């Protein structure tokens, strides 16, 4: 009997690491002299982060702090989907950053097409918001992972359930 090996391609992030990154961002905002008196709030919701601050200039500084803290915690910056900047009460600005999770159908189709075109012995199938890749040889799966890491997709890709 020939064994079949597989892995899943998913787009996910570690929720606890994101909580820690937002917490560190809030602490830095409270201690930095240029952000201390802005009365800035950074709220982490179930599917988004809401930033409320006094100007677009400080909003850019907060983006930089948040991205730095996220990168240090091995979170991909591709999970952040920045919404438009809205005017809030009292001449303040507000922005919602949606958190991207899962691979949408369009990207999943591109991934399976790339696998089908470049690797003849390997099967790729879309399963909800993940892609399952299977082959008879483990080395072939390693080649697929290396090839997908070279591509630049608008979502962060992780390779899980390698067996």
JSON list of C-alpha atoms in Angstrom, two decimals:
[
{"chain": "A", "resi": 1, "resn": "UNK", "atom": "CA", "xyz": [0.00, 0.00, 0.00]},
{"chain": "A", "resi": 2, "resn": "UNK", "atom": "CA", "xyz": [1.42, 3.39, -1.02]},
{"chain": "A", "resi": 3, "resn": "UNK", "atom": "CA", "xyz": [1.31, 6.01, 1.73]},
{"chain": "A", "resi": 4, "resn": "UNK", "atom": "CA", "xyz": [-0.04, 9.45, 0.92]},
{"chain": "A", "resi": 5, "resn": "UNK", "atom": "CA", "xyz": [1.33, 12.55, 2.63]},
{"chain": "A", "resi": 6, "resn": "UNK", "atom": "CA", "xyz": [-0.46, 15.87, 2.97]},
{"chain": "A", "resi": 7, "resn": "UNK", "atom": "CA", "xyz": [-0.50, 19.31, 4.57]},
{"chain": "A", "resi": 8, "resn": "UNK", "atom": "CA", "xyz": [-2.93, 22.20, 4.79]},
{"chain": "A", "resi": 9, "resn": "UNK", "atom": "CA", "xyz": [-2.34, 25.78, 3.66]},
{"chain": "A", "resi": 10, "resn": "UNK", "atom": "CA", "xyz": [-4.19, 28.18, 5.98]},
{"chain": "A", "resi": 11, "resn": "UNK", "atom": "CA", "xyz": [-4.22, 31.88, 6.76]},
{"chain": "A", "resi": 12, "resn": "UNK", "atom": "CA", "xyz": [-4.45, 32.40, 10.50]},
{"chain": "A", "resi": 13, "resn": "UNK", "atom": "CA", "xyz": [-2.74, 34.21, 13.35]},
{"chain": "A", "resi": 14, "resn": "UNK", "atom": "CA", "xyz": [-2.06, 33.55, 17.01]},
{"chain": "A", "resi": 15, "resn": "UNK", "atom": "CA", "xyz": [-4.76, 35.47, 18.89]},
{"chain": "A", "resi": 16, "resn": "UNK", "atom": "CA", "xyz": [-2.76, 35.65, 22.13]},
{"chain": "A", "resi": 17, "resn": "UNK", "atom": "CA", "xyz": [0.26, 37.12, 20.34]},
{"chain": "A", "resi": 18, "resn": "UNK", "atom": "CA", "xyz": [-2.04, 39.78, 18.84]},
{"chain": "A", "resi": 19, "resn": "UNK", "atom": "CA", "xyz": [-3.45, 40.56, 22.31]},
{"chain": "A", "resi": 20, "resn": "UNK", "atom": "CA", "xyz": [0.11, 40.96, 23.59]},
{"chain": "A", "resi": 21, "resn": "UNK", "atom": "CA", "xyz": [1.09, 43.20, 20.63]},
{"chain": "A", "resi": 22, "resn": "UNK", "atom": "CA", "xyz": [-1.92, 45.48, 21.19]},
{"chain": "A", "resi": 23, "resn": "UNK", "atom": "CA", "xyz": [-1.18, 45.61, 24.93]},
{"chain": "A", "resi": 24, "resn": "UNK", "atom": "CA", "xyz": [2.44, 46.58, 24.27]},
{"chain": "A", "resi": 25, "resn": "UNK", "atom": "CA", "xyz": [1.27, 49.21, 21.77]},
{"chain": "A", "resi": 26, "resn": "UNK", "atom": "CA", "xyz": [-1.04, 50.73, 24.40]},
{"chain": "A", "resi": 27, "resn": "UNK", "atom": "CA", "xyz": [1.79, 50.82, 26.95]},
{"chain": "A", "resi": 28, "resn": "UNK", "atom": "CA", "xyz": [4.17, 52.52, 24.52]},
{"chain": "A", "resi": 29, "resn": "UNK", "atom": "CA", "xyz": [1.52, 55.12, 23.61]},
{"chain": "A", "resi": 30, "resn": "UNK", "atom": "CA", "xyz": [1.12, 55.95, 27.32]},
{"chain": "A", "resi": 31, "resn": "UNK", "atom": "CA", "xyz": [4.87, 56.33, 27.84]},
{"chain": "A", "resi": 32, "resn": "UNK", "atom": "CA", "xyz": [6.00, 58.11, 24.64]},
{"chain": "A", "resi": 33, "resn": "UNK", "atom": "CA", "xyz": [6.25, 61.87, 25.05]},
{"chain": "A", "resi": 34, "resn": "UNK", "atom": "CA", "xyz": [4.78, 62.64, 21.61]},
{"chain": "A", "resi": 35, "resn": "UNK", "atom": "CA", "xyz": [1.76, 60.34, 22.11]},
{"chain": "A", "resi": 36, "resn": "UNK", "atom": "CA", "xyz": [1.21, 60.63, 25.87]},
{"chain": "A", "resi": 37, "resn": "UNK", "atom": "CA", "xyz": [-1.27, 63.55, 25.85]},
{"chain": "A", "resi": 38, "resn": "UNK", "atom": "CA", "xyz": [-3.28, 62.48, 22.78]},
{"chain": "A", "resi": 39, "resn": "UNK", "atom": "CA", "xyz": [-5.84, 60.43, 24.77]},
{"chain": "A", "resi": 40, "resn": "UNK", "atom": "CA", "xyz": [-5.43, 57.65, 22.23]},
{"chain": "A", "resi": 41, "resn": "UNK", "atom": "CA", "xyz": [-7.35, 54.39, 22.61]},
{"chain": "A", "resi": 42, "resn": "UNK", "atom": "CA", "xyz": [-6.53, 51.09, 20.90]},
{"chain": "A", "resi": 43, "resn": "UNK", "atom": "CA", "xyz": [-9.35, 48.56, 21.32]},
{"chain": "A", "resi": 44, "resn": "UNK", "atom": "CA", "xyz": [-9.05, 44.94, 20.22]},
{"chain": "A", "resi": 45, "resn": "UNK", "atom": "CA", "xyz": [-12.40, 43.44, 19.24]},
{"chain": "A", "resi": 46, "resn": "UNK", "atom": "CA", "xyz": [-13.31, 39.98, 17.99]},
{"chain": "A", "resi": 47, "resn": "UNK", "atom": "CA", "xyz": [-12.53, 40.73, 14.33]},
{"chain": "A", "resi": 48, "resn": "UNK", "atom": "CA", "xyz": [-10.98, 44.20, 14.34]},
{"chain": "A", "resi": 49, "resn": "UNK", "atom": "CA", "xyz": [-8.82, 46.78, 16.11]},
{"chain": "A", "resi": 50, "resn": "UNK", "atom": "CA", "xyz": [-10.26, 50.27, 16.57]},
{"chain": "A", "resi": 51, "resn": "UNK", "atom": "CA", "xyz": [-7.89, 53.21, 17.01]},
{"chain": "A", "resi": 52, "resn": "UNK", "atom": "CA", "xyz": [-9.21, 56.57, 18.22]},
{"chain": "A", "resi": 53, "resn": "UNK", "atom": "CA", "xyz": [-6.73, 59.46, 18.39]},
{"chain": "A", "resi": 54, "resn": "UNK", "atom": "CA", "xyz": [-6.45, 63.21, 17.90]},
{"chain": "A", "resi": 55, "resn": "UNK", "atom": "CA", "xyz": [-4.90, 63.49, 14.40]},
{"chain": "A", "resi": 56, "resn": "UNK", "atom": "CA", "xyz": [-3.81, 61.58, 11.32]},
{"chain": "A", "resi": 57, "resn": "UNK", "atom": "CA", "xyz": [-0.20, 62.29, 12.23]},
{"chain": "A", "resi": 58, "resn": "UNK", "atom": "CA", "xyz": [-0.49, 60.44, 15.54]},
{"chain": "A", "resi": 59, "resn": "UNK", "atom": "CA", "xyz": [-2.49, 57.70, 13.78]},
{"chain": "A", "resi": 60, "resn": "UNK", "atom": "CA", "xyz": [0.51, 57.07, 11.49]},
{"chain": "A", "resi": 61, "resn": "UNK", "atom": "CA", "xyz": [2.80, 56.88, 14.53]},
{"chain": "A", "resi": 62, "resn": "UNK", "atom": "CA", "xyz": [0.44, 54.37, 16.17]},
{"chain": "A", "resi": 63, "resn": "UNK", "atom": "CA", "xyz": [0.40, 52.26, 12.97]},
{"chain": "A", "resi": 64, "resn": "UNK", "atom": "CA", "xyz": [4.19, 52.13, 13.09]},
{"chain": "A", "resi": 65, "resn": "UNK", "atom": "CA", "xyz": [4.21, 51.10, 16.76]},
{"chain": "A", "resi": 66, "resn": "UNK", "atom": "CA", "xyz": [1.53, 48.43, 16.21]},
{"chain": "A", "resi": 67, "resn": "UNK", "atom": "CA", "xyz": [3.30, 46.99, 13.16]},
{"chain": "A", "resi": 68, "resn": "UNK", "atom": "CA", "xyz": [6.63, 46.88, 15.01]},
{"chain": "A", "resi": 69, "resn": "UNK", "atom": "CA", "xyz": [5.11, 45.10, 18.02]},
{"chain": "A", "resi": 70, "resn": "UNK", "atom": "CA", "xyz": [3.27, 42.63, 15.75]},
{"chain": "A", "resi": 71, "resn": "UNK", "atom": "CA", "xyz": [6.40, 41.86, 13.73]},
{"chain": "A", "resi": 72, "resn": "UNK", "atom": "CA", "xyz": [8.42, 41.21, 16.89]},
{"chain": "A", "resi": 73, "resn": "UNK", "atom": "CA", "xyz": [5.79, 38.65, 17.91]},
{"chain": "A", "resi": 74, "resn": "UNK", "atom": "CA", "xyz": [6.02, 36.83, 14.54]},
{"chain": "A", "resi": 75, "resn": "UNK", "atom": "CA", "xyz": [2.65, 38.11, 13.32]},
{"chain": "A", "resi": 76, "resn": "UNK", "atom": "CA", "xyz": [2.45, 38.83, 9.61]},
{"chain": "A", "resi": 77, "resn": "UNK", "atom": "CA", "xyz": [1.54, 42.42, 8.72]},
{"chain": "A", "resi": 78, "resn": "UNK", "atom": "CA", "xyz": [-0.77, 41.00, 6.04]},
{"chain": "A", "resi": 79, "resn": "UNK", "atom": "CA", "xyz": [-3.40, 40.22, 8.70]},
{"chain": "A", "resi": 80, "resn": "UNK", "atom": "CA", "xyz": [-4.13, 43.95, 9.03]},
{"chain": "A", "resi": 81, "resn": "UNK", "atom": "CA", "xyz": [-6.73, 45.36, 6.62]},
{"chain": "A", "resi": 82, "resn": "UNK", "atom": "CA", "xyz": [-6.77, 49.12, 7.22]},
{"chain": "A", "resi": 83, "resn": "UNK", "atom": "CA", "xyz": [-10.16, 50.77, 6.83]},
{"chain": "A", "resi": 84, "resn": "UNK", "atom": "CA", "xyz": [-10.71, 54.39, 5.89]},
{"chain": "A", "resi": 85, "resn": "UNK", "atom": "CA", "xyz": [-9.97, 57.13, 8.38]},
{"chain": "A", "resi": 86, "resn": "UNK", "atom": "CA", "xyz": [-13.17, 58.62, 9.78]},
{"chain": "A", "resi": 87, "resn": "UNK", "atom": "CA", "xyz": [-13.79, 61.86, 11.63]},
{"chain": "A", "resi": 88, "resn": "UNK", "atom": "CA", "xyz": [-14.86, 61.24, 15.22]},
{"chain": "A", "resi": 89, "resn": "UNK", "atom": "CA", "xyz": [-16.36, 63.62, 17.79]},
{"chain": "A", "resi": 90, "resn": "UNK", "atom": "CA", "xyz": [-14.26, 66.52, 19.03]},
{"chain": "A", "resi": 91, "resn": "UNK", "atom": "CA", "xyz": [-12.02, 66.87, 15.94]},
{"chain": "A", "resi": 92, "resn": "UNK", "atom": "CA", "xyz": [-10.55, 63.40, 16.52]},
{"chain": "A", "resi": 93, "resn": "UNK", "atom": "CA", "xyz": [-9.96, 60.61, 14.00]},
{"chain": "A", "resi": 94, "resn": "UNK", "atom": "CA", "xyz": [-10.97, 56.98, 14.18]},
{"chain": "A", "resi": 95, "resn": "UNK", "atom": "CA", "xyz": [-9.87, 53.99, 12.13]},
{"chain": "A", "resi": 96, "resn": "UNK", "atom": "CA", "xyz": [-10.94, 50.37, 12.10]},
{"chain": "A", "resi": 97, "resn": "UNK", "atom": "CA", "xyz": [-8.35, 47.74, 11.20]},
{"chain": "A", "resi": 98, "resn": "UNK", "atom": "CA", "xyz": [-10.02, 44.47, 10.21]},
{"chain": "A", "resi": 99, "resn": "UNK", "atom": "CA", "xyz": [-8.16, 41.26, 10.99]},
{"chain": "A", "resi": 100, "resn": "UNK", "atom": "CA", "xyz": [-7.86, 38.94, 7.99]},
{"chain": "A", "resi": 101, "resn": "UNK", "atom": "CA", "xyz": [-8.30, 35.24, 8.67]},
{"chain": "A", "resi": 102, "resn": "UNK", "atom": "CA", "xyz": [-8.79, 32.43, 6.15]},
{"chain": "A", "resi": 103, "resn": "UNK", "atom": "CA", "xyz": [-8.01, 32.12, 2.46]},
{"chain": "A", "resi": 104, "resn": "UNK", "atom": "CA", "xyz": [-10.77, 33.45, 0.19]},
{"chain": "A", "resi": 105, "resn": "UNK", "atom": "CA", "xyz": [-11.90, 31.45, -2.85]},
{"chain": "A", "resi": 106, "resn": "UNK", "atom": "CA", "xyz": [-10.08, 33.60, -5.41]},
{"chain": "A", "resi": 107, "resn": "UNK", "atom": "CA", "xyz": [-6.66, 33.14, -3.77]},
{"chain": "A", "resi": 108, "resn": "UNK", "atom": "CA", "xyz": [-7.35, 29.43, -3.10]},
{"chain": "A", "resi": 109, "resn": "UNK", "atom": "CA", "xyz": [-8.05, 28.95, -6.83]},
{"chain": "A", "resi": 110, "resn": "UNK", "atom": "CA", "xyz": [-4.75, 30.68, -7.72]},
{"chain": "A", "resi": 111, "resn": "UNK", "atom": "CA", "xyz": [-2.86, 28.42, -5.30]},
{"chain": "A", "resi": 112, "resn": "UNK", "atom": "CA", "xyz": [-4.41, 25.20, -6.62]},
{"chain": "A", "resi": 113, "resn": "UNK", "atom": "CA", "xyz": [-3.81, 26.33, -10.23]},
{"chain": "A", "resi": 114, "resn": "UNK", "atom": "CA", "xyz": [-0.14, 27.01, -9.47]},
{"chain": "A", "resi": 115, "resn": "UNK", "atom": "CA", "xyz": [0.19, 23.54, -7.89]},
{"chain": "A", "resi": 116, "resn": "UNK", "atom": "CA", "xyz": [-1.59, 21.88, -10.84]},
{"chain": "A", "resi": 117, "resn": "UNK", "atom": "CA", "xyz": [0.52, 23.70, -13.44]},
{"chain": "A", "resi": 118, "resn": "UNK", "atom": "CA", "xyz": [3.96, 23.26, -11.85]},
{"chain": "A", "resi": 119, "resn": "UNK", "atom": "CA", "xyz": [3.70, 19.96, -9.98]},
{"chain": "A", "resi": 120, "resn": "UNK", "atom": "CA", "xyz": [2.07, 17.12, -11.93]},
{"chain": "A", "resi": 121, "resn": "UNK", "atom": "CA", "xyz": [2.19, 14.45, -9.17]},
{"chain": "A", "resi": 122, "resn": "UNK", "atom": "CA", "xyz": [0.61, 16.64, -6.50]},
{"chain": "A", "resi": 123, "resn": "UNK", "atom": "CA", "xyz": [-3.08, 17.31, -5.85]},
{"chain": "A", "resi": 124, "resn": "UNK", "atom": "CA", "xyz": [-4.44, 20.51, -4.33]},
{"chain": "A", "resi": 125, "resn": "UNK", "atom": "CA", "xyz": [-8.04, 20.80, -3.14]},
{"chain": "A", "resi": 126, "resn": "UNK", "atom": "CA", "xyz": [-9.96, 23.70, -1.64]},
{"chain": "A", "resi": 127, "resn": "UNK", "atom": "CA", "xyz": [-11.58, 22.89, 1.71]},
{"chain": "A", "resi": 128, "resn": "UNK", "atom": "CA", "xyz": [-13.51, 25.85, 3.04]},
{"chain": "A", "resi": 129, "resn": "UNK", "atom": "CA", "xyz": [-10.99, 28.60, 3.83]},
{"chain": "A", "resi": 130, "resn": "UNK", "atom": "CA", "xyz": [-7.97, 26.25, 3.57]},
{"chain": "A", "resi": 131, "resn": "UNK", "atom": "CA", "xyz": [-6.20, 24.32, 0.79]},
{"chain": "A", "resi": 132, "resn": "UNK", "atom": "CA", "xyz": [-5.22, 20.66, 1.28]},
{"chain": "A", "resi": 133, "resn": "UNK", "atom": "CA", "xyz": [-2.16, 19.51, -0.67]},
{"chain": "A", "resi": 134, "resn": "UNK", "atom": "CA", "xyz": [-1.40, 15.78, -0.97]},
{"chain": "A", "resi": 135, "resn": "UNK", "atom": "CA", "xyz": [1.24, 13.66, -2.71]},
{"chain": "A", "resi": 136, "resn": "UNK", "atom": "CA", "xyz": [2.89, 10.25, -2.50]},
{"chain": "A", "resi": 137, "resn": "UNK", "atom": "CA", "xyz": [6.36, 11.68, -1.74]},
{"chain": "A", "resi": 138, "resn": "UNK", "atom": "CA", "xyz": [7.23, 13.97, 1.20]},
{"chain": "A", "resi": 139, "resn": "UNK", "atom": "CA", "xyz": [10.00, 15.64, -0.83]},
{"chain": "A", "resi": 140, "resn": "UNK", "atom": "CA", "xyz": [7.43, 16.83, -3.39]},
{"chain": "A", "resi": 141, "resn": "UNK", "atom": "CA", "xyz": [5.45, 18.50, -0.60]},
{"chain": "A", "resi": 142, "resn": "UNK", "atom": "CA", "xyz": [8.59, 20.32, 0.55]},
{"chain": "A", "resi": 143, "resn": "UNK", "atom": "CA", "xyz": [9.06, 21.64, -3.00]},
{"chain": "A", "resi": 144, "resn": "UNK", "atom": "CA", "xyz": [5.48, 22.96, -3.01]},
{"chain": "A", "resi": 145, "resn": "UNK", "atom": "CA", "xyz": [6.04, 24.75, 0.31]},
{"chain": "A", "resi": 146, "resn": "UNK", "atom": "CA", "xyz": [9.25, 26.35, -0.98]},
{"chain": "A", "resi": 147, "resn": "UNK", "atom": "CA", "xyz": [7.50, 27.44, -4.19]},
{"chain": "A", "resi": 148, "resn": "UNK", "atom": "CA", "xyz": [4.52, 28.97, -2.36]},
{"chain": "A", "resi": 149, "resn": "UNK", "atom": "CA", "xyz": [6.85, 30.91, -0.05]},
{"chain": "A", "resi": 150, "resn": "UNK", "atom": "CA", "xyz": [8.29, 32.60, -3.15]},
{"chain": "A", "resi": 151, "resn": "UNK", "atom": "CA", "xyz": [4.87, 33.92, -4.20]},
{"chain": "A", "resi": 152, "resn": "UNK", "atom": "CA", "xyz": [3.48, 37.13, -2.72]},
{"chain": "A", "resi": 153, "resn": "UNK", "atom": "CA", "xyz": [-0.16, 36.61, -1.82]},
{"chain": "A", "resi": 154, "resn": "UNK", "atom": "CA", "xyz": [-2.22, 39.31, -0.07]},
{"chain": "A", "resi": 155, "resn": "UNK", "atom": "CA", "xyz": [-2.77, 36.96, 2.90]},
{"chain": "A", "resi": 156, "resn": "UNK", "atom": "CA", "xyz": [-0.31, 35.38, 5.31]},
{"chain": "A", "resi": 157, "resn": "UNK", "atom": "CA", "xyz": [0.13, 31.67, 4.57]},
{"chain": "A", "resi": 158, "resn": "UNK", "atom": "CA", "xyz": [0.91, 28.98, 7.13]},
{"chain": "A", "resi": 159, "resn": "UNK", "atom": "CA", "xyz": [1.51, 25.30, 6.46]},
{"chain": "A", "resi": 160, "resn": "UNK", "atom": "CA", "xyz": [-0.11, 23.01, 9.04]},
{"chain": "A", "resi": 161, "resn": "UNK", "atom": "CA", "xyz": [-1.03, 19.34, 9.59]},
{"chain": "A", "resi": 162, "resn": "UNK", "atom": "CA", "xyz": [2.07, 18.11, 7.80]},
{"chain": "A", "resi": 163, "resn": "UNK", "atom": "CA", "xyz": [1.82, 14.30, 7.75]}
]
